[in-house]
Tab-separated table of C-alpha atoms in Angstrom:
chain	number	residue	atom	x	y	z
A	1	MET	CA	87.949	49.386	121.563
A	2	THR	CA	90.268	52.393	121.435
A	3	CYS	CA	87.705	54.205	119.299
A	4	LEU	CA	85.037	53.588	121.939
A	5	ILE	CA	87.285	54.914	124.714
A	6	ALA	CA	88.153	58.006	122.661
A	7	PHE	CA	84.460	58.625	121.963
A	8	TRP	CA	83.578	58.185	125.647
A	9	SER	CA	86.328	60.534	126.831
A	10	SER	CA	85.368	63.243	124.327
A	11	HIS	CA	81.715	62.812	125.325
A	12	THR	CA	82.653	63.136	129.006
A	13	ILE	CA	84.773	66.231	128.329
A	14	HIS	CA	81.837	67.781	126.479
A	15	HIS	CA	79.561	67.114	129.464
A	16	LEU	CA	82.138	68.511	131.884
A	17	LEU	CA	82.435	71.706	129.822
A	18	LEU	CA	78.650	72.001	129.784
A	19	ILE	CA	78.475	71.561	133.572
A	20	VAL	CA	81.289	74.085	134.107
A	21	SER	CA	79.547	76.682	131.937
A	22	LEU	CA	76.277	76.097	133.803
A	23	VAL	CA	78.029	76.496	137.159
A	24	GLN	CA	79.719	79.695	135.945
A	25	THR	CA	76.382	81.093	134.789
A	26	ALA	CA	74.758	80.219	138.121
A	27	ALA	CA	77.650	81.779	140.062
A	28	LEU	CA	77.436	84.969	137.984
A	29	ALA	CA	73.679	85.133	138.528
A	30	VAL	CA	74.090	84.729	142.299
A	31	LEU	CA	76.867	87.334	142.406
A	32	GLY	CA	74.802	89.781	140.360
A	33	TRP	CA	71.777	89.201	142.593
A	34	GLN	CA	73.853	89.758	145.736
A	35	PHE	CA	75.348	92.927	144.230
A	36	LEU	CA	71.906	94.288	143.329
A	37	ARG	CA	70.588	93.464	146.783
A	38	TYR	CA	73.472	95.299	148.479
A	39	ALA	CA	73.262	98.194	146.003
A	40	GLU	CA	69.689	98.861	147.120
A	41	TRP	CA	70.762	99.512	150.718
């Protein structure tokens, strides 16, 4: 039972890290796009 909980928590942490990295990438892309759009003016 403890092994299952440990596996689930590590699996969840892995998914959270993946989601965080995806959000960071999306935020950087949006910021870069905004910067390029304002740089053109």
